[in-house]
Short mmCIF file of C-alpha atoms in Angstrom, two decimals:
data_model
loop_
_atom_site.label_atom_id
_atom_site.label_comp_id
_atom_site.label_asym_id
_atom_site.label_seq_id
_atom_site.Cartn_x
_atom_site.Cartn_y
_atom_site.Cartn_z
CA UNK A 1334 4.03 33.14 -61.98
CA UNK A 1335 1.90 34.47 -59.25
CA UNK A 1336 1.54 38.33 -58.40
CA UNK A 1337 4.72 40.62 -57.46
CA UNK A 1338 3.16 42.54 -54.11
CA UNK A 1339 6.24 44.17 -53.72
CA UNK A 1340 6.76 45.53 -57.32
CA UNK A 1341 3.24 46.54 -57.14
CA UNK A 1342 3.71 48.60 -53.88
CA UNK A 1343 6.62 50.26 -54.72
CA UNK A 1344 5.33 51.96 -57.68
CA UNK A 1345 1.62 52.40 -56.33
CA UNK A 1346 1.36 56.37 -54.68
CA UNK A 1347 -2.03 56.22 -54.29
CA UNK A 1348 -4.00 57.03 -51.07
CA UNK A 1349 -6.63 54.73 -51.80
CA UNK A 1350 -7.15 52.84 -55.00
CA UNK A 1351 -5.20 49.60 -54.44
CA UNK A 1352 -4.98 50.01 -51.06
CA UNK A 1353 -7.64 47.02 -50.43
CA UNK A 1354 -6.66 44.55 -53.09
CA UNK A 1355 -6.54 41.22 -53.73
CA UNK A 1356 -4.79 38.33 -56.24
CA UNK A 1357 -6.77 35.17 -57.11
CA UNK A 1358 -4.90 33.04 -59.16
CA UNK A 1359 -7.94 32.22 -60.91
CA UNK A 1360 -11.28 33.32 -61.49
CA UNK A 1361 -14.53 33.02 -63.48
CA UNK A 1362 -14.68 37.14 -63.84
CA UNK A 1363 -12.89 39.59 -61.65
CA UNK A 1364 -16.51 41.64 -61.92
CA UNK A 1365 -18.33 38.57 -61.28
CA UNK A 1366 -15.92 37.42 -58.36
CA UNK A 1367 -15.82 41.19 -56.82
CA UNK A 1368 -19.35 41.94 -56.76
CA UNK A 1369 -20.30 38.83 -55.10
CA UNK A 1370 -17.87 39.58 -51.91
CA UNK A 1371 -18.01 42.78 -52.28
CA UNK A 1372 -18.97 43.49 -48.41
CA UNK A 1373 -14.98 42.44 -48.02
CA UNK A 1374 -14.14 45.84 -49.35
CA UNK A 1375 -14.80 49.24 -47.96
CA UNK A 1376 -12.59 51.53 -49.85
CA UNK A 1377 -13.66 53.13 -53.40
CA UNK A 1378 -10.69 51.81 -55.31
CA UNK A 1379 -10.26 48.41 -54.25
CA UNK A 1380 -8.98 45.63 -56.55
CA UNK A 1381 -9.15 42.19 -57.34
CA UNK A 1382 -6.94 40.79 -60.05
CA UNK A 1383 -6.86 37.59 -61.66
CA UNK A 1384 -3.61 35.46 -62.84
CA UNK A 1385 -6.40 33.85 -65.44
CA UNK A 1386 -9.67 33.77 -65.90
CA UNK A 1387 -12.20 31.64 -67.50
CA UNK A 1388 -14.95 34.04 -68.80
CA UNK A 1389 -13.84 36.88 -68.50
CA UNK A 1390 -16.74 39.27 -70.26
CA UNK A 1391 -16.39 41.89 -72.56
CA UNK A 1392 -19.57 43.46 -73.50
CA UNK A 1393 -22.86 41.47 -74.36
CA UNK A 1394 -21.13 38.42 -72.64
CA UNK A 1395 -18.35 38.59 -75.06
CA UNK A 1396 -15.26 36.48 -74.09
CA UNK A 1397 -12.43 38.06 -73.22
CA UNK A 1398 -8.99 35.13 -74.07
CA UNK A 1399 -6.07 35.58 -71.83
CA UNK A 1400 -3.13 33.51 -70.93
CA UNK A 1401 -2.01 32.99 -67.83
CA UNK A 1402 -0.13 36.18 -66.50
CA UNK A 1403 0.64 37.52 -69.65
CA UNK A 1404 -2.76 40.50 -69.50
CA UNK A 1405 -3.51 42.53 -66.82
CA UNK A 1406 -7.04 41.85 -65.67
CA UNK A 1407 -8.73 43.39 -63.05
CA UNK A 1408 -11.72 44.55 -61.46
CA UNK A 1409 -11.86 48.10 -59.27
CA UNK A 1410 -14.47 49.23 -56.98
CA UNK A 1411 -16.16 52.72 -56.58
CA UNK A 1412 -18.24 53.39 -54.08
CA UNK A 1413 -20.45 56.47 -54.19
CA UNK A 1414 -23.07 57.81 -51.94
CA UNK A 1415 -25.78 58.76 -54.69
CA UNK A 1416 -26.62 57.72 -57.81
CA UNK A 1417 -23.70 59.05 -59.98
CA UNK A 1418 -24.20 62.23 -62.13
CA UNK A 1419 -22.74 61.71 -65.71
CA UNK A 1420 -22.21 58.33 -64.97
CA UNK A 1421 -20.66 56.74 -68.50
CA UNK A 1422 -17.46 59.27 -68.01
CA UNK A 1423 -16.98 56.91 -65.43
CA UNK A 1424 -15.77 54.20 -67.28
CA UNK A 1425 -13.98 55.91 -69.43
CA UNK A 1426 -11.59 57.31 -66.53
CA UNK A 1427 -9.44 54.20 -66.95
CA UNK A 1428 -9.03 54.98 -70.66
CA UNK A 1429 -7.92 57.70 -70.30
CA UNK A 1430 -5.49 57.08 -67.18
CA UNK A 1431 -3.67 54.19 -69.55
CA UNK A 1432 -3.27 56.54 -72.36
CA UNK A 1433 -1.32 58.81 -70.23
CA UNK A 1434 0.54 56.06 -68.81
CA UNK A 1435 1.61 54.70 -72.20
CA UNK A 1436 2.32 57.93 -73.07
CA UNK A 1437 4.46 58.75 -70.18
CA UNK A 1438 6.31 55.32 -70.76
CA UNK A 1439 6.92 55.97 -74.10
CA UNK A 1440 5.65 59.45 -75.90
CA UNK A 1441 6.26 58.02 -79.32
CA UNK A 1442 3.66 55.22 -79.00
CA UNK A 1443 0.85 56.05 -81.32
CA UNK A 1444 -1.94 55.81 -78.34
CA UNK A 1445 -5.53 56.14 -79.40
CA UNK A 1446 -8.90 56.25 -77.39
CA UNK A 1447 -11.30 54.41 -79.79
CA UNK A 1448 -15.22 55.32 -78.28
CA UNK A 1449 -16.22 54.82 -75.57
CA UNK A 1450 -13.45 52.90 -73.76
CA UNK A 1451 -10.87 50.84 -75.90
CA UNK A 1452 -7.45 51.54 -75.54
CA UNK A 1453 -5.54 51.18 -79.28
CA UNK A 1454 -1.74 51.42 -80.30
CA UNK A 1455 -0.63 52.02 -83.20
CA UNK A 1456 -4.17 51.02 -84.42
CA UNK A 1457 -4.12 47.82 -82.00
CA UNK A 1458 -6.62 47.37 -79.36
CA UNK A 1459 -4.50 46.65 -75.96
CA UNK A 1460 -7.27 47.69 -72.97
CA UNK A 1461 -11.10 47.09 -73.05
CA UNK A 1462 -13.10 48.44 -70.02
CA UNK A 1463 -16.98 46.73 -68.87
CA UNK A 1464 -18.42 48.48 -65.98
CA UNK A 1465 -21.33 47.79 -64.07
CA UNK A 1466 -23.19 49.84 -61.44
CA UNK A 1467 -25.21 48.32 -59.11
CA UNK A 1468 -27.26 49.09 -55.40
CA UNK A 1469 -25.20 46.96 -52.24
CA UNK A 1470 -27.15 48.55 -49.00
CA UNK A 1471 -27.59 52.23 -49.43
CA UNK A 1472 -24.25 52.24 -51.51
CA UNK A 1473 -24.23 52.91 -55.32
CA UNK A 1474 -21.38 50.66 -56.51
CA UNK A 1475 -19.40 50.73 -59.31
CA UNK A 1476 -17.51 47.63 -60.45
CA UNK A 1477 -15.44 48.48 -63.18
CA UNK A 1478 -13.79 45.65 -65.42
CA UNK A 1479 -10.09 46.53 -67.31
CA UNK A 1480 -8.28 43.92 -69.38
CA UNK A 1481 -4.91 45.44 -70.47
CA UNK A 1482 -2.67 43.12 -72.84
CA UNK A 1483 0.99 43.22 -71.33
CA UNK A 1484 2.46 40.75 -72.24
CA UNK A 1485 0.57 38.97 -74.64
CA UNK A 1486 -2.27 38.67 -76.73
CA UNK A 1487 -5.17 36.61 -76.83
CA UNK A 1488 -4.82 33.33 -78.48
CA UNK A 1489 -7.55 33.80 -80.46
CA UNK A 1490 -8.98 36.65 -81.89
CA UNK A 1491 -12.69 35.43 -82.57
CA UNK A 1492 -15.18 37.70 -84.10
CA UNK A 1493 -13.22 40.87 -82.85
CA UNK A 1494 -13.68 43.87 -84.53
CA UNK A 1495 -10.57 45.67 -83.87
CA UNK A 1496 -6.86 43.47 -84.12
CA UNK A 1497 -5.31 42.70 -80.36
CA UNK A 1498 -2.05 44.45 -79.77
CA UNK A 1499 0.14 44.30 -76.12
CA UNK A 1500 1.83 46.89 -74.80
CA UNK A 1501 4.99 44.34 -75.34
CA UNK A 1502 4.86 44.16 -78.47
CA UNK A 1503 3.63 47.81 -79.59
CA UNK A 1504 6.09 50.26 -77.22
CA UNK A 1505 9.38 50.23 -75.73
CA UNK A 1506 8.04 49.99 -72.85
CA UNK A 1507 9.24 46.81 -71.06
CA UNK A 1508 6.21 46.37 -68.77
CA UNK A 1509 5.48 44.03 -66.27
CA UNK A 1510 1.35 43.73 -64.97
CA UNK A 1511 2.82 45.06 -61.36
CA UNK A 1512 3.92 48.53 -62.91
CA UNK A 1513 1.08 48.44 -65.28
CA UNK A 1514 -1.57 48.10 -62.69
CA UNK A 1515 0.38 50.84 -60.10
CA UNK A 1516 0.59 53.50 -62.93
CA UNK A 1517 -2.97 52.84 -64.08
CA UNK A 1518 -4.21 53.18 -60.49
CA UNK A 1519 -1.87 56.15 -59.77
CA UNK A 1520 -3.34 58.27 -62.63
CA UNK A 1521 -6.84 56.48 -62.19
CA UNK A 1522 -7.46 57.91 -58.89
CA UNK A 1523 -6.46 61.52 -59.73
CA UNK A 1524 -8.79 61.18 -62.66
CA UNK A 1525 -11.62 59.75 -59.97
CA UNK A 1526 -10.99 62.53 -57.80
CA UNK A 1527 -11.49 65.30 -60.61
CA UNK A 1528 -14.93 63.30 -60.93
CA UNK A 1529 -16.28 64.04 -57.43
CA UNK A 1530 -15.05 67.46 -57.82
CA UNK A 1531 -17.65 67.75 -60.83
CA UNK A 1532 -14.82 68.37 -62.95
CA UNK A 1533 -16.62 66.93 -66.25
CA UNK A 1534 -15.54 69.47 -68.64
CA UNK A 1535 -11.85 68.71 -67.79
CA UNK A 1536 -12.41 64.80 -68.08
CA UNK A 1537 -13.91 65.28 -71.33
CA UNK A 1538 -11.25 66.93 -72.64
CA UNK A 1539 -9.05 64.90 -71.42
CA UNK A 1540 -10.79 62.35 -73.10
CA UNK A 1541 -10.65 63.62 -76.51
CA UNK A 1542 -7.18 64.67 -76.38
CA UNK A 1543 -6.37 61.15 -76.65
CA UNK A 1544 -9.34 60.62 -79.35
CA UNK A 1545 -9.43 60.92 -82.98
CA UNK A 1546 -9.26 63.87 -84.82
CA UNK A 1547 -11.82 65.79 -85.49
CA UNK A 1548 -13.91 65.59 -88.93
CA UNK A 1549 -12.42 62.04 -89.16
CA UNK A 1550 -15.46 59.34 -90.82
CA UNK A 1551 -16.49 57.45 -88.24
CA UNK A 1552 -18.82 53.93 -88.17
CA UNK A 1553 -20.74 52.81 -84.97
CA UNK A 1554 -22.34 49.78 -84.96
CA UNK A 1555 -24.47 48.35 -82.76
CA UNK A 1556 -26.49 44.95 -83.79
CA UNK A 1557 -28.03 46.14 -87.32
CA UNK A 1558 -27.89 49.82 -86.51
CA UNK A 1559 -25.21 51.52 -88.47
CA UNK A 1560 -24.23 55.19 -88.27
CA UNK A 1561 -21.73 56.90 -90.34
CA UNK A 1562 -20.59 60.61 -89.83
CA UNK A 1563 -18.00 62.86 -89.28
CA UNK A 1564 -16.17 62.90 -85.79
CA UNK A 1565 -17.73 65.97 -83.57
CA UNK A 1566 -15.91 65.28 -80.63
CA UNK A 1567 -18.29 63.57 -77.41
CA UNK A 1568 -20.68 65.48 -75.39
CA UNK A 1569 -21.15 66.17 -71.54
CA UNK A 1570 -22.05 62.42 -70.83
CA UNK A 1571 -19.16 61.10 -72.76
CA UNK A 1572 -21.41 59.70 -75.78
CA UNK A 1573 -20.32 59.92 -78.98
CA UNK A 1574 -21.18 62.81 -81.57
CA UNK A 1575 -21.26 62.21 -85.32
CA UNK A 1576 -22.75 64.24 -88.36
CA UNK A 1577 -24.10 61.84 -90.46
CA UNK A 1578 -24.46 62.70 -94.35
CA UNK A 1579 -27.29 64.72 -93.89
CA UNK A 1580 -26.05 67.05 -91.69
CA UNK A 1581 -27.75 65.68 -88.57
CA UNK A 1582 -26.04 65.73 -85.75
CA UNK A 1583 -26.04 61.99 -84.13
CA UNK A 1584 -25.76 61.13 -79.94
CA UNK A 1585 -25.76 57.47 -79.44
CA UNK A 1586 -24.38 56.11 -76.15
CA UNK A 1587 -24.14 52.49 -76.98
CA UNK A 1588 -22.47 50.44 -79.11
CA UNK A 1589 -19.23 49.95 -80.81
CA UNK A 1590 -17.15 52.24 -83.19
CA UNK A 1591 -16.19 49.70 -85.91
CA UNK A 1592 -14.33 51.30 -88.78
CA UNK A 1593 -12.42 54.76 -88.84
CA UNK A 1594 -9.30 54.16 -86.52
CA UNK B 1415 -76.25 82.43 -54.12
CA UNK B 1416 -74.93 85.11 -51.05
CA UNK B 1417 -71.84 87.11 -51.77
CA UNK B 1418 -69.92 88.91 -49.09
CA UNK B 1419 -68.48 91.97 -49.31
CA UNK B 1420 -65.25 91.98 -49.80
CA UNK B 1421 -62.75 92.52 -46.60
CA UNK B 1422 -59.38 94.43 -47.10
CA UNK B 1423 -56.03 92.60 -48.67
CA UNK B 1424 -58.64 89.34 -47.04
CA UNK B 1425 -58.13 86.06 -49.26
CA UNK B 1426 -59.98 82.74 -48.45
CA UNK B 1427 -57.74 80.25 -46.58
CA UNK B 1428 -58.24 76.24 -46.70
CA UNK B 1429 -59.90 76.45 -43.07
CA UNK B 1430 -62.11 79.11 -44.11
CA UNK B 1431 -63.56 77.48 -47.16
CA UNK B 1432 -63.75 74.02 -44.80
CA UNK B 1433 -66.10 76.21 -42.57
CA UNK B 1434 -67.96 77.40 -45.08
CA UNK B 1435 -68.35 73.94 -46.57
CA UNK B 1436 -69.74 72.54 -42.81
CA UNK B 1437 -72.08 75.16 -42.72
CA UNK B 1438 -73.58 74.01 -46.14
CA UNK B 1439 -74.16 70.93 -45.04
CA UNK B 1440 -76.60 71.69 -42.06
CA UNK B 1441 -78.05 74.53 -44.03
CA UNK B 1442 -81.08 73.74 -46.45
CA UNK B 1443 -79.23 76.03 -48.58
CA UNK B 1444 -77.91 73.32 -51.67
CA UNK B 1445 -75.72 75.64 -53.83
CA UNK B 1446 -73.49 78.98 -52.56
CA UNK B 1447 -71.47 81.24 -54.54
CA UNK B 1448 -68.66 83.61 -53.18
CA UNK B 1449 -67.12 86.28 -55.29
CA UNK B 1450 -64.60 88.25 -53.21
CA UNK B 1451 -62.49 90.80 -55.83
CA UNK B 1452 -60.89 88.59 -58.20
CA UNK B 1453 -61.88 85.01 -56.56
CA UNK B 1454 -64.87 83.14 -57.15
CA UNK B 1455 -65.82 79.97 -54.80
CA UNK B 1456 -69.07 77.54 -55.99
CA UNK B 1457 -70.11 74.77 -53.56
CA UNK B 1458 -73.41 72.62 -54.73
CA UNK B 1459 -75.00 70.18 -53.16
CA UNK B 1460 -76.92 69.22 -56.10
CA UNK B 1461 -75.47 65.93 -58.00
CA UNK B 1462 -72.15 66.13 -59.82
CA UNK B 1463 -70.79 69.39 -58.75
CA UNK B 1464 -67.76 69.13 -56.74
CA UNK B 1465 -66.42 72.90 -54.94
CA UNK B 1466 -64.96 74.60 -57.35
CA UNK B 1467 -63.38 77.65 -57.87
CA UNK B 1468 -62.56 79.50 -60.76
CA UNK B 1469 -60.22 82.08 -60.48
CA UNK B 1470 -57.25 83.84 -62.23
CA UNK B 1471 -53.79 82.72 -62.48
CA UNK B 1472 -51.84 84.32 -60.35
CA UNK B 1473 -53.48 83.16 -57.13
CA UNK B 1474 -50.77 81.41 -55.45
CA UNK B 1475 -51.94 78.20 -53.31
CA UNK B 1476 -55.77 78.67 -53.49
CA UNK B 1477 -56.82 76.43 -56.40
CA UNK B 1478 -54.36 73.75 -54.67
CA UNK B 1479 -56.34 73.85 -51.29
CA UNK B 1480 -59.76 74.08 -52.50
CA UNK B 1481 -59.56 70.43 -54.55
CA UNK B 1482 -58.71 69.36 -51.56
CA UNK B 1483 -61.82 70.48 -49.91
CA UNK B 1484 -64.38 67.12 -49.15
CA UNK B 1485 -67.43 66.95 -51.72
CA UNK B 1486 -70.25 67.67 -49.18
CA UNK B 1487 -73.56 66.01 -50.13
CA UNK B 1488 -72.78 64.92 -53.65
CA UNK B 1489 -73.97 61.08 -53.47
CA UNK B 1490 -73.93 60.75 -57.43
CA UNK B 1491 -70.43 61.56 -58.13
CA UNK B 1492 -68.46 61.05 -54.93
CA UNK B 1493 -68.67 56.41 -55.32
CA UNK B 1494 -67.52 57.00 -58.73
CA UNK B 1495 -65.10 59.32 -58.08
CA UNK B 1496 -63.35 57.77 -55.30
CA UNK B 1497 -62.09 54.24 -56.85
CA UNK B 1498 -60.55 55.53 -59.75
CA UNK B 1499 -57.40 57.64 -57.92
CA UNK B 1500 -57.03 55.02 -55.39
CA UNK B 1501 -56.63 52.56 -57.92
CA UNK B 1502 -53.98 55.08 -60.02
CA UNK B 1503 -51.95 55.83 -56.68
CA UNK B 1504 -51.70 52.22 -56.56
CA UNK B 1505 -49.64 52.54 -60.38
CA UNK B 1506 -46.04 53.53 -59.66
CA UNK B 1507 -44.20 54.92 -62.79
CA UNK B 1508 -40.54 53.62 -62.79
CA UNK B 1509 -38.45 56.64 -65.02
CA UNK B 1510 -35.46 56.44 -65.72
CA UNK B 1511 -32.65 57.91 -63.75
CA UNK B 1512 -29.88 58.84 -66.44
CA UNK B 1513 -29.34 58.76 -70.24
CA UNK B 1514 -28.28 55.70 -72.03
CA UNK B 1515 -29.79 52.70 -74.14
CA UNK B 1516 -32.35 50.49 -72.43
CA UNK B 1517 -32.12 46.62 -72.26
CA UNK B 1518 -34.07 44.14 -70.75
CA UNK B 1519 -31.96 41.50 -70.51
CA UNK B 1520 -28.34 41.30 -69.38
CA UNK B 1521 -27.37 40.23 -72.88
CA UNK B 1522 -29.24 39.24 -76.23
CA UNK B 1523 -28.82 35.39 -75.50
CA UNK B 1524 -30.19 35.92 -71.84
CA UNK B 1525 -33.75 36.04 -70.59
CA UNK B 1526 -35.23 39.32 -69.76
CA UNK B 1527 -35.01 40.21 -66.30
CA UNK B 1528 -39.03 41.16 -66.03
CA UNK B 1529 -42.20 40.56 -67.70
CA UNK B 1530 -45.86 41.90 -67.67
CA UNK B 1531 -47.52 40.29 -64.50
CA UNK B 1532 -44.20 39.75 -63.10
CA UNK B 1533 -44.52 40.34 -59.16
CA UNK B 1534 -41.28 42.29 -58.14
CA UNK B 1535 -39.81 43.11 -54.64
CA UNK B 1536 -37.35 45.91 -53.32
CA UNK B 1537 -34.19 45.60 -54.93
CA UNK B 1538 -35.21 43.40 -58.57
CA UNK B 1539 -33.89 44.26 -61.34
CA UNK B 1540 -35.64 45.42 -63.91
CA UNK B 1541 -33.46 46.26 -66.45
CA UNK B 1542 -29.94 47.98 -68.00
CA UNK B 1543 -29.22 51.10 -68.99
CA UNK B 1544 -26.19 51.38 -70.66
CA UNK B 1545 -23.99 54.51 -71.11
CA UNK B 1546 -20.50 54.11 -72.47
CA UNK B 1547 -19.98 50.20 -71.83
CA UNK B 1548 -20.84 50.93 -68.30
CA UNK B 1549 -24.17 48.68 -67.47
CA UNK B 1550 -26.55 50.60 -64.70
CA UNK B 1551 -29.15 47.96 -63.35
CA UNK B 1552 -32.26 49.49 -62.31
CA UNK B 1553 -33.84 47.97 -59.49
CA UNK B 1554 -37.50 48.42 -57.98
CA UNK B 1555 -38.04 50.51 -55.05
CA UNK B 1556 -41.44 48.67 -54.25
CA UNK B 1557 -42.97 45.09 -54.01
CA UNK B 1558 -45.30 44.55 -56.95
CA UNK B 1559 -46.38 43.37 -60.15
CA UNK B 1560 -45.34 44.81 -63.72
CA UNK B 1561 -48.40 46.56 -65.16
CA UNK B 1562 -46.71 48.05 -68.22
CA UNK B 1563 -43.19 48.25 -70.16
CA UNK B 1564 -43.59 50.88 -71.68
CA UNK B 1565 -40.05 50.96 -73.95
CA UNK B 1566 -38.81 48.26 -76.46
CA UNK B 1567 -35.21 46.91 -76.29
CA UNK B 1568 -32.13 48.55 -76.96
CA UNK B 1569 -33.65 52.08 -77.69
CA UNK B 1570 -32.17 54.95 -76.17
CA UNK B 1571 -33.95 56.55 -73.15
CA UNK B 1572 -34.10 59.75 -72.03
CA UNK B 1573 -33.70 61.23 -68.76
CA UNK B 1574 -36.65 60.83 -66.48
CA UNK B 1575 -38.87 58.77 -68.87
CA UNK B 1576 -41.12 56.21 -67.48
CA UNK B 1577 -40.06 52.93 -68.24
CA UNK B 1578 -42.34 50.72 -66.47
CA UNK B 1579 -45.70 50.58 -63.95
CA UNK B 1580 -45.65 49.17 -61.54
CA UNK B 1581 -48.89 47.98 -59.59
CA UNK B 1582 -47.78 48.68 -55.69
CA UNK B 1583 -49.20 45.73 -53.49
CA UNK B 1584 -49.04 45.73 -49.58
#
């Protein structure tokens, strides 16, 4: 099953994001394979997806499993002229664009953001997100990574913290990777857009409007670093505010929230 | 010592002061002292001094301009004097350009991407900051060597702190 161009089109209203694009059938990474051609691509929002692909990363190298067709992976570009202000909100756009498409697809799916950029239903994880900004010429480039389970779910599950889900299997929703990536992009882009408008406060809220409630106990982890608090919503940058048991307020922009969705 | 009286609303200006400094030289005179309302100027030739001026806050641009001013006659501290900020101007602080946790590797298996003595060119990097799963690699503007890290991995940076030195070769 290769990629459906014209399913894709039809449902893509974009102006630019998947406007450049491109299928391989298979791939290493979609972020490996886009940043190394990346002087093919000129437009912020340009795509590469992958039928398959044999290391796919998630963060710190982790592996991310996919069969063949059945997950949505992909790789976007944004191109910006300076170094980006804010720039973790940025990868946290695409979070929020798939919650609203679930949502919009089906309003009784249980969506949750789990920090920074996971995607969960009904407590499932079915979208991680790996972004990378680098320098190409004067350019500050943005290659953002998005695995969204469709169809499927990985084979095997490995030392994941969170159980996989697919949108399949946890909403109505009977999607298809061509719809999937159109809607994401459609919403994506508006989302983008609010960015270079400086529109933080609005994408922040928009962010935790899909993110857990308030007060809720939450655990981040990162290596042997363990913080437990209360849920305070995320700040300006998009990092992650918790009151731990002494009352101190806690900022951390790294790492993993492991237990408390 | 001379003073001169003071002129109306008149304030020394950086061309003035380099006049007064030329005149020094060919003059026997080896130390001068200028008090002009609420400035005071001191040029000595005799060992260590350097011009200064001592003066209230609240004197926009003076002090700036008068450091500038070239140590006439001052053998003793001028050699010593002179190697040390060439040699710092040569140390370029890399700081860091947003929030986030700092890595120096692309992951905890990998090797890290620089090390002390490490020559560098344009365009290296040096190392990742994260912010929310999005990886910023931070390159070097300059071709040199790493002096100094001066940040241990995977602690969280703030903005504008100096992460490394780097030694700035031709």
């Amino acid at each position: 099953m290769s990629w459906n161009g014209k399913q894709f089109y039809w449902h893509l209203t974009t102006r630019r994001f998947g406007r450049e694009f491109r299928f391989l059938e298979e791939t290493d990474s979609t972020n490996r394979w886009l940043r190394d051609n990346i002087s093919e691509f000129h437009l912020s929002g340009s795509v590469v997806v992958a039928g398959h692909q044999t290391s796919g990363r998630g963060r710190y190298s982790r592996v991310w499993d996919d069969r063949a067709n059945q997950a949505l992976l992909c790789s976007v570009l944004l191109k910006l002229k300076g170094l980006p202000e804010r720039p973790g909100l940025l990868s946290m756009l695409p979070a929020i664009a798939l919650a609203r498409v679930v949502v919009g697809h089906d309003s009784t799916a249980a969506v949750r953001l789990k920090w920074p950029n996971d995607v969960l239903i009904g407590g499932k994880k079915v979208a991680g997100v790996l972004a990378e900004a680098t320098k190409h010429g004067d350019d500050h480039v943005i290659i953002v990574g998005v695995g969204v389970n469709v169809n499927g779910v990985p084979e095997t599950a490995g030392q994941k913290s969170t159980v996989p889900g697919s949108l399949l299997q946890e909403t109505s929703w009977k999607a298809d990777r061509e719809s999937v990536l159109a809607a994401l992009l459609n919403e994506w882009e508006e989302l983008f857009d609010m960015y270079l408008e400086g529109e933080y406060e609005a994408l922040r809220m928009a962010w935790e409007e899909h993110g857990p409630d308030r007060g809720a106990v939450l655990v981040r982890s990162e290596g042997n670093e363990r913080i437990e608090g209360e849920y305070c919503g995320i700040g300006s940058n998009g990092q992650l505010l918790l009151r731990d048991a002494s009352g101190v307020l806690r900022e951390t922009y790294s790492g993993d929230v492991t237990v408390g969705l | 010592m001379a003073t001169r009286p003071p002129k109306e609303k008149s304030r020394l200006d950086l061309a003035e002061i380099q006049k007064l400094v030329r005149m020094l030289e060919r003059s026997p005179i080896t130390e001068f002292e200028l008090v002009e309302s609420d400035l005071r100027i001191r040029i000595s030739k005799n060992g260590g001094y350097a011009p200064t001026m001592l003066a209230p806050a609240g004197l926009p641009g003076v002090p700036m301009a008068v450091a500038q001013v070239p140590t006439p006659g001052a053998p003793s501290a001028a050699p010593e004097a002179a190697p040390k900020p060439a040699a710092a101007s040569n140390l370029i602080d890399v700081k860091a350009p947003m929030v986030g946790t700092f890595y120096r590797a692309p992951s905890p298996d990998a090797d890290v991407y620089v090390r002390v003595g490490d020559s560098v060119e344009p365009g290296k990097v040096l190392c990742i900051i994260e912010a929310m799963k999005l990886m910023n690699e931070i390159e070097s503007e300059f071709k040199g060597r790493i002096a100094e890290i001066l940040i241990e991995n995977a602690q969280p940076v703030e903005y504008g702190q100096v992460l490394f030195r780097i030694e700035r070769t031709a």
